JSON list of C-alpha atoms in Angstrom, two decimals:
[
{"chain": "A", "resi": 1, "resn": "UNK", "atom": "CA", "xyz": [-27.65, 41.03, 8.39]},
{"chain": "A", "resi": 2, "resn": "UNK", "atom": "CA", "xyz": [-26.32, 37.46, 8.33]},
{"chain": "A", "resi": 3, "resn": "UNK", "atom": "CA", "xyz": [-24.88, 36.02, 5.23]},
{"chain": "A", "resi": 4, "resn": "UNK", "atom": "CA", "xyz": [-24.60, 32.38, 4.39]},
{"chain": "A", "resi": 5, "resn": "UNK", "atom": "CA", "xyz": [-21.10, 31.06, 3.82]},
{"chain": "A", "resi": 6, "resn": "UNK", "atom": "CA", "xyz": [-20.30, 28.59, 1.10]},
{"chain": "A", "resi": 7, "resn": "UNK", "atom": "CA", "xyz": [-18.80, 25.18, 1.69]},
{"chain": "A", "resi": 8, "resn": "UNK", "atom": "CA", "xyz": [-15.54, 26.47, 0.25]},
{"chain": "A", "resi": 9, "resn": "UNK", "atom": "CA", "xyz": [-15.36, 29.32, 2.78]},
{"chain": "A", "resi": 10, "resn": "UNK", "atom": "CA", "xyz": [-16.15, 26.93, 5.63]},
{"chain": "A", "resi": 11, "resn": "UNK", "atom": "CA", "xyz": [-13.52, 24.56, 4.28]},
{"chain": "A", "resi": 12, "resn": "UNK", "atom": "CA", "xyz": [-10.87, 27.26, 4.48]},
{"chain": "A", "resi": 13, "resn": "UNK", "atom": "CA", "xyz": [-11.90, 28.50, 7.95]},
{"chain": "A", "resi": 14, "resn": "UNK", "atom": "CA", "xyz": [-10.62, 25.72, 10.20]},
{"chain": "A", "resi": 15, "resn": "UNK", "atom": "CA", "xyz": [-10.08, 26.28, 13.91]},
{"chain": "A", "resi": 16, "resn": "UNK", "atom": "CA", "xyz": [-8.12, 23.50, 15.56]},
{"chain": "A", "resi": 17, "resn": "UNK", "atom": "CA", "xyz": [-8.83, 22.57, 19.18]},
{"chain": "A", "resi": 18, "resn": "UNK", "atom": "CA", "xyz": [-5.28, 21.89, 20.35]},
{"chain": "A", "resi": 19, "resn": "UNK", "atom": "CA", "xyz": [-6.39, 20.29, 23.60]},
{"chain": "A", "resi": 20, "resn": "UNK", "atom": "CA", "xyz": [-8.48, 17.81, 21.60]},
{"chain": "A", "resi": 21, "resn": "UNK", "atom": "CA", "xyz": [-5.44, 17.11, 19.40]},
{"chain": "A", "resi": 22, "resn": "UNK", "atom": "CA", "xyz": [-3.37, 16.41, 22.52]},
{"chain": "A", "resi": 23, "resn": "UNK", "atom": "CA", "xyz": [-6.02, 14.13, 24.03]},
{"chain": "A", "resi": 24, "resn": "UNK", "atom": "CA", "xyz": [-6.41, 12.31, 20.70]},
{"chain": "A", "resi": 25, "resn": "UNK", "atom": "CA", "xyz": [-2.63, 11.85, 20.48]},
{"chain": "A", "resi": 26, "resn": "UNK", "atom": "CA", "xyz": [-2.51, 10.42, 24.00]},
{"chain": "A", "resi": 27, "resn": "UNK", "atom": "CA", "xyz": [-5.35, 8.03, 23.09]},
{"chain": "A", "resi": 28, "resn": "UNK", "atom": "CA", "xyz": [-3.48, 7.03, 19.92]},
{"chain": "A", "resi": 29, "resn": "UNK", "atom": "CA", "xyz": [-0.31, 6.39, 21.92]},
{"chain": "A", "resi": 30, "resn": "UNK", "atom": "CA", "xyz": [-2.13, 4.39, 24.62]},
{"chain": "A", "resi": 31, "resn": "UNK", "atom": "CA", "xyz": [-3.94, 2.27, 22.02]},
{"chain": "A", "resi": 32, "resn": "UNK", "atom": "CA", "xyz": [-0.53, 1.45, 20.55]},
{"chain": "A", "resi": 33, "resn": "UNK", "atom": "CA", "xyz": [0.83, 0.42, 23.94]},
{"chain": "A", "resi": 34, "resn": "UNK", "atom": "CA", "xyz": [-2.15, -1.84, 24.63]},
{"chain": "A", "resi": 35, "resn": "UNK", "atom": "CA", "xyz": [-2.21, -3.22, 21.08]},
{"chain": "A", "resi": 36, "resn": "UNK", "atom": "CA", "xyz": [1.48, -4.08, 20.83]},
{"chain": "A", "resi": 37, "resn": "UNK", "atom": "CA", "xyz": [2.19, -5.00, 24.45]},
{"chain": "A", "resi": 38, "resn": "UNK", "atom": "CA", "xyz": [-0.98, -6.63, 25.77]},
{"chain": "A", "resi": 39, "resn": "UNK", "atom": "CA", "xyz": [-3.10, -7.79, 22.84]},
{"chain": "A", "resi": 40, "resn": "UNK", "atom": "CA", "xyz": [-0.61, -8.81, 20.15]},
{"chain": "A", "resi": 41, "resn": "UNK", "atom": "CA", "xyz": [2.77, -8.34, 21.84]},
{"chain": "A", "resi": 42, "resn": "UNK", "atom": "CA", "xyz": [4.03, -11.91, 21.74]},
{"chain": "A", "resi": 43, "resn": "UNK", "atom": "CA", "xyz": [3.02, -12.73, 18.17]},
{"chain": "A", "resi": 44, "resn": "UNK", "atom": "CA", "xyz": [4.07, -9.28, 16.92]},
{"chain": "A", "resi": 45, "resn": "UNK", "atom": "CA", "xyz": [7.51, -9.63, 18.53]},
{"chain": "A", "resi": 46, "resn": "UNK", "atom": "CA", "xyz": [7.98, -13.03, 16.90]},
{"chain": "A", "resi": 47, "resn": "UNK", "atom": "CA", "xyz": [6.84, -11.78, 13.49]},
{"chain": "A", "resi": 48, "resn": "UNK", "atom": "CA", "xyz": [9.22, -8.83, 13.80]},
{"chain": "A", "resi": 49, "resn": "UNK", "atom": "CA", "xyz": [12.07, -11.21, 14.65]},
{"chain": "A", "resi": 50, "resn": "UNK", "atom": "CA", "xyz": [12.77, -9.72, 18.07]},
{"chain": "A", "resi": 51, "resn": "UNK", "atom": "CA", "xyz": [13.05, -13.21, 19.54]},
{"chain": "A", "resi": 52, "resn": "UNK", "atom": "CA", "xyz": [16.11, -13.78, 17.33]},
{"chain": "A", "resi": 53, "resn": "UNK", "atom": "CA", "xyz": [18.08, -10.78, 18.61]},
{"chain": "A", "resi": 54, "resn": "UNK", "atom": "CA", "xyz": [21.32, -11.34, 20.46]},
{"chain": "A", "resi": 55, "resn": "UNK", "atom": "CA", "xyz": [21.60, -10.09, 24.02]},
{"chain": "A", "resi": 56, "resn": "UNK", "atom": "CA", "xyz": [23.65, -7.10, 22.90]},
{"chain": "A", "resi": 57, "resn": "UNK", "atom": "CA", "xyz": [21.14, -6.24, 20.15]},
{"chain": "A", "resi": 58, "resn": "UNK", "atom": "CA", "xyz": [18.28, -6.54, 22.63]},
{"chain": "A", "resi": 59, "resn": "UNK", "atom": "CA", "xyz": [20.13, -4.36, 25.14]},
{"chain": "A", "resi": 60, "resn": "UNK", "atom": "CA", "xyz": [20.86, -1.71, 22.48]},
{"chain": "A", "resi": 61, "resn": "UNK", "atom": "CA", "xyz": [17.20, -1.69, 21.46]},
{"chain": "A", "resi": 62, "resn": "UNK", "atom": "CA", "xyz": [16.06, -1.26, 25.06]},
{"chain": "A", "resi": 63, "resn": "UNK", "atom": "CA", "xyz": [18.50, 1.62, 25.54]},
{"chain": "A", "resi": 64, "resn": "UNK", "atom": "CA", "xyz": [16.88, 3.45, 22.62]},
{"chain": "A", "resi": 65, "resn": "UNK", "atom": "CA", "xyz": [13.34, 2.75, 23.87]},
{"chain": "A", "resi": 66, "resn": "UNK", "atom": "CA", "xyz": [12.84, 6.15, 25.54]},
{"chain": "A", "resi": 67, "resn": "UNK", "atom": "CA", "xyz": [13.82, 8.06, 22.42]},
{"chain": "A", "resi": 68, "resn": "UNK", "atom": "CA", "xyz": [11.74, 5.74, 20.25]},
{"chain": "A", "resi": 69, "resn": "UNK", "atom": "CA", "xyz": [8.68, 6.33, 22.44]},
{"chain": "A", "resi": 70, "resn": "UNK", "atom": "CA", "xyz": [9.22, 10.11, 22.36]},
{"chain": "A", "resi": 71, "resn": "UNK", "atom": "CA", "xyz": [9.48, 10.13, 18.57]},
{"chain": "A", "resi": 72, "resn": "UNK", "atom": "CA", "xyz": [6.40, 7.91, 18.36]},
{"chain": "A", "resi": 73, "resn": "UNK", "atom": "CA", "xyz": [4.42, 10.33, 20.54]},
{"chain": "A", "resi": 74, "resn": "UNK", "atom": "CA", "xyz": [5.43, 13.26, 18.32]},
{"chain": "A", "resi": 75, "resn": "UNK", "atom": "CA", "xyz": [4.23, 11.21, 15.34]},
{"chain": "A", "resi": 76, "resn": "UNK", "atom": "CA", "xyz": [0.91, 10.62, 17.17]},
{"chain": "A", "resi": 77, "resn": "UNK", "atom": "CA", "xyz": [0.60, 14.37, 17.75]},
{"chain": "A", "resi": 78, "resn": "UNK", "atom": "CA", "xyz": [1.30, 15.15, 14.10]},
{"chain": "A", "resi": 79, "resn": "UNK", "atom": "CA", "xyz": [-1.16, 12.52, 12.87]},
{"chain": "A", "resi": 80, "resn": "UNK", "atom": "CA", "xyz": [-3.83, 13.81, 15.27]},
{"chain": "A", "resi": 81, "resn": "UNK", "atom": "CA", "xyz": [-3.26, 17.39, 14.12]},
{"chain": "A", "resi": 82, "resn": "UNK", "atom": "CA", "xyz": [-3.57, 16.38, 10.46]},
{"chain": "A", "resi": 83, "resn": "UNK", "atom": "CA", "xyz": [-6.65, 14.31, 11.23]},
{"chain": "A", "resi": 84, "resn": "UNK", "atom": "CA", "xyz": [-8.20, 17.38, 12.90]},
{"chain": "A", "resi": 85, "resn": "UNK", "atom": "CA", "xyz": [-7.92, 19.20, 9.58]},
{"chain": "A", "resi": 86, "resn": "UNK", "atom": "CA", "xyz": [-9.56, 16.31, 7.79]},
{"chain": "A", "resi": 87, "resn": "UNK", "atom": "CA", "xyz": [-12.38, 15.95, 10.31]},
{"chain": "A", "resi": 88, "resn": "UNK", "atom": "CA", "xyz": [-13.11, 19.67, 10.41]},
{"chain": "A", "resi": 89, "resn": "UNK", "atom": "CA", "xyz": [-12.89, 20.27, 6.68]},
{"chain": "A", "resi": 90, "resn": "UNK", "atom": "CA", "xyz": [-14.94, 17.14, 5.98]},
{"chain": "A", "resi": 91, "resn": "UNK", "atom": "CA", "xyz": [-17.56, 18.24, 8.51]},
{"chain": "A", "resi": 92, "resn": "UNK", "atom": "CA", "xyz": [-17.83, 21.65, 6.90]},
{"chain": "A", "resi": 93, "resn": "UNK", "atom": "CA", "xyz": [-17.78, 20.40, 3.34]},
{"chain": "A", "resi": 94, "resn": "UNK", "atom": "CA", "xyz": [-20.08, 17.38, 3.68]},
{"chain": "A", "resi": 95, "resn": "UNK", "atom": "CA", "xyz": [-22.23, 18.80, 6.49]},
{"chain": "A", "resi": 96, "resn": "UNK", "atom": "CA", "xyz": [-21.58, 15.75, 8.69]},
{"chain": "A", "resi": 97, "resn": "UNK", "atom": "CA", "xyz": [-20.77, 16.25, 12.37]},
{"chain": "A", "resi": 98, "resn": "UNK", "atom": "CA", "xyz": [-20.14, 14.32, 15.55]},
{"chain": "A", "resi": 99, "resn": "UNK", "atom": "CA", "xyz": [-18.89, 10.79, 15.84]},
{"chain": "A", "resi": 100, "resn": "UNK", "atom": "CA", "xyz": [-20.03, 9.97, 12.30]},
{"chain": "A", "resi": 101, "resn": "UNK", "atom": "CA", "xyz": [-17.69, 12.62, 10.88]},
{"chain": "A", "resi": 102, "resn": "UNK", "atom": "CA", "xyz": [-14.81, 11.29, 12.97]},
{"chain": "A", "resi": 103, "resn": "UNK", "atom": "CA", "xyz": [-15.43, 7.68, 12.02]},
{"chain": "A", "resi": 104, "resn": "UNK", "atom": "CA", "xyz": [-15.72, 8.58, 8.34]},
{"chain": "A", "resi": 105, "resn": "UNK", "atom": "CA", "xyz": [-12.49, 10.58, 8.36]},
{"chain": "A", "resi": 106, "resn": "UNK", "atom": "CA", "xyz": [-10.64, 7.93, 10.33]},
{"chain": "A", "resi": 107, "resn": "UNK", "atom": "CA", "xyz": [-11.82, 5.11, 8.09]},
{"chain": "A", "resi": 108, "resn": "UNK", "atom": "CA", "xyz": [-11.16, 6.80, 4.76]},
{"chain": "A", "resi": 109, "resn": "UNK", "atom": "CA", "xyz": [-7.73, 8.05, 5.81]},
{"chain": "A", "resi": 110, "resn": "UNK", "atom": "CA", "xyz": [-6.89, 4.56, 7.07]},
{"chain": "A", "resi": 111, "resn": "UNK", "atom": "CA", "xyz": [-8.15, 2.85, 3.91]},
{"chain": "A", "resi": 112, "resn": "UNK", "atom": "CA", "xyz": [-6.63, 5.30, 1.44]},
{"chain": "A", "resi": 113, "resn": "UNK", "atom": "CA", "xyz": [-3.27, 5.91, 3.04]},
{"chain": "A", "resi": 114, "resn": "UNK", "atom": "CA", "xyz": [-2.48, 3.35, 5.75]},
{"chain": "A", "resi": 115, "resn": "UNK", "atom": "CA", "xyz": [-3.90, 0.06, 4.47]},
{"chain": "A", "resi": 116, "resn": "UNK", "atom": "CA", "xyz": [-2.60, 0.76, 0.97]},
{"chain": "A", "resi": 117, "resn": "UNK", "atom": "CA", "xyz": [0.89, 1.93, 1.89]},
{"chain": "A", "resi": 118, "resn": "UNK", "atom": "CA", "xyz": [1.44, -0.73, 4.55]},
{"chain": "A", "resi": 119, "resn": "UNK", "atom": "CA", "xyz": [0.75, -3.50, 2.02]},
{"chain": "A", "resi": 120, "resn": "UNK", "atom": "CA", "xyz": [4.17, -2.67, 0.59]},
{"chain": "A", "resi": 121, "resn": "UNK", "atom": "CA", "xyz": [5.72, -4.34, 3.64]},
{"chain": "A", "resi": 122, "resn": "UNK", "atom": "CA", "xyz": [4.18, -7.61, 2.43]},
{"chain": "A", "resi": 123, "resn": "UNK", "atom": "CA", "xyz": [4.77, -7.10, -1.28]},
{"chain": "A", "resi": 124, "resn": "UNK", "atom": "CA", "xyz": [8.32, -5.71, -1.26]},
{"chain": "A", "resi": 125, "resn": "UNK", "atom": "CA", "xyz": [9.77, -6.46, 2.18]},
{"chain": "A", "resi": 126, "resn": "UNK", "atom": "CA", "xyz": [8.45, -10.00, 2.38]},
{"chain": "A", "resi": 127, "resn": "UNK", "atom": "CA", "xyz": [6.78, -9.42, 5.77]},
{"chain": "A", "resi": 128, "resn": "UNK", "atom": "CA", "xyz": [4.09, -11.89, 6.81]},
{"chain": "A", "resi": 129, "resn": "UNK", "atom": "CA", "xyz": [0.46, -11.05, 6.07]},
{"chain": "A", "resi": 130, "resn": "UNK", "atom": "CA", "xyz": [-0.32, -11.65, 9.75]},
{"chain": "A", "resi": 131, "resn": "UNK", "atom": "CA", "xyz": [2.09, -8.84, 10.69]},
{"chain": "A", "resi": 132, "resn": "UNK", "atom": "CA", "xyz": [0.40, -6.58, 8.13]},
{"chain": "A", "resi": 133, "resn": "UNK", "atom": "CA", "xyz": [-3.01, -7.36, 9.64]},
{"chain": "A", "resi": 134, "resn": "UNK", "atom": "CA", "xyz": [-1.80, -6.65, 13.18]},
{"chain": "A", "resi": 135, "resn": "UNK", "atom": "CA", "xyz": [-0.27, -3.33, 12.11]},
{"chain": "A", "resi": 136, "resn": "UNK", "atom": "CA", "xyz": [-3.14, -2.08, 9.96]},
{"chain": "A", "resi": 137, "resn": "UNK", "atom": "CA", "xyz": [-5.62, -3.24, 12.58]},
{"chain": "A", "resi": 138, "resn": "UNK", "atom": "CA", "xyz": [-3.86, -1.01, 15.09]},
{"chain": "A", "resi": 139, "resn": "UNK", "atom": "CA", "xyz": [-4.04, 1.94, 12.74]},
{"chain": "A", "resi": 140, "resn": "UNK", "atom": "CA", "xyz": [-7.72, 1.34, 11.99]},
{"chain": "A", "resi": 141, "resn": "UNK", "atom": "CA", "xyz": [-8.67, 1.29, 15.67]},
{"chain": "A", "resi": 142, "resn": "UNK", "atom": "CA", "xyz": [-6.43, 4.29, 16.39]},
{"chain": "A", "resi": 143, "resn": "UNK", "atom": "CA", "xyz": [-7.69, 6.40, 13.49]},
{"chain": "A", "resi": 144, "resn": "UNK", "atom": "CA", "xyz": [-11.32, 5.66, 14.35]},
{"chain": "A", "resi": 145, "resn": "UNK", "atom": "CA", "xyz": [-10.66, 6.70, 17.97]},
{"chain": "A", "resi": 146, "resn": "UNK", "atom": "CA", "xyz": [-8.68, 9.82, 17.03]},
{"chain": "A", "resi": 147, "resn": "UNK", "atom": "CA", "xyz": [-11.27, 10.88, 14.45]},
{"chain": "A", "resi": 148, "resn": "UNK", "atom": "CA", "xyz": [-14.10, 10.37, 16.95]},
{"chain": "A", "resi": 149, "resn": "UNK", "atom": "CA", "xyz": [-12.36, 12.36, 19.69]},
{"chain": "A", "resi": 150, "resn": "UNK", "atom": "CA", "xyz": [-11.60, 15.23, 17.33]},
{"chain": "A", "resi": 151, "resn": "UNK", "atom": "CA", "xyz": [-15.06, 15.28, 15.78]},
{"chain": "A", "resi": 152, "resn": "UNK", "atom": "CA", "xyz": [-16.91, 15.29, 19.09]},
{"chain": "A", "resi": 153, "resn": "UNK", "atom": "CA", "xyz": [-14.56, 17.80, 20.69]},
{"chain": "A", "resi": 154, "resn": "UNK", "atom": "CA", "xyz": [-14.37, 20.48, 17.97]}
]
């Protein structure tokens, strides 16, 4: 005899596809490389003030690049893992699956947590709005991609 499970039971029974999390993290990382190096690299570097660094400051930053990239990839993995929970629990709770579930999760997480918290860099740190838009644009594209990968590859 089969019994129907409630949304709450489905919500609590989440099985993460770790290969999907890894692939999503790689996609997230690659989007960042393309976004900040190819698409917006020059303007982003200027807005960050990297063009004003001394040679020794620039050298020191380049020496730390490998460690910075490694830490960034771990952050991409962690974000992808957390997004997997959101996509899967949202799919179970709202009965939405596939790309739509991934896009919804990615968008709402971006809007509620990224776009809102990153605005503090403009309000309190005095960063340019253009820098804010470049950064939150990257997160929007990344979160939509990560959510889609995770939702399709459950």
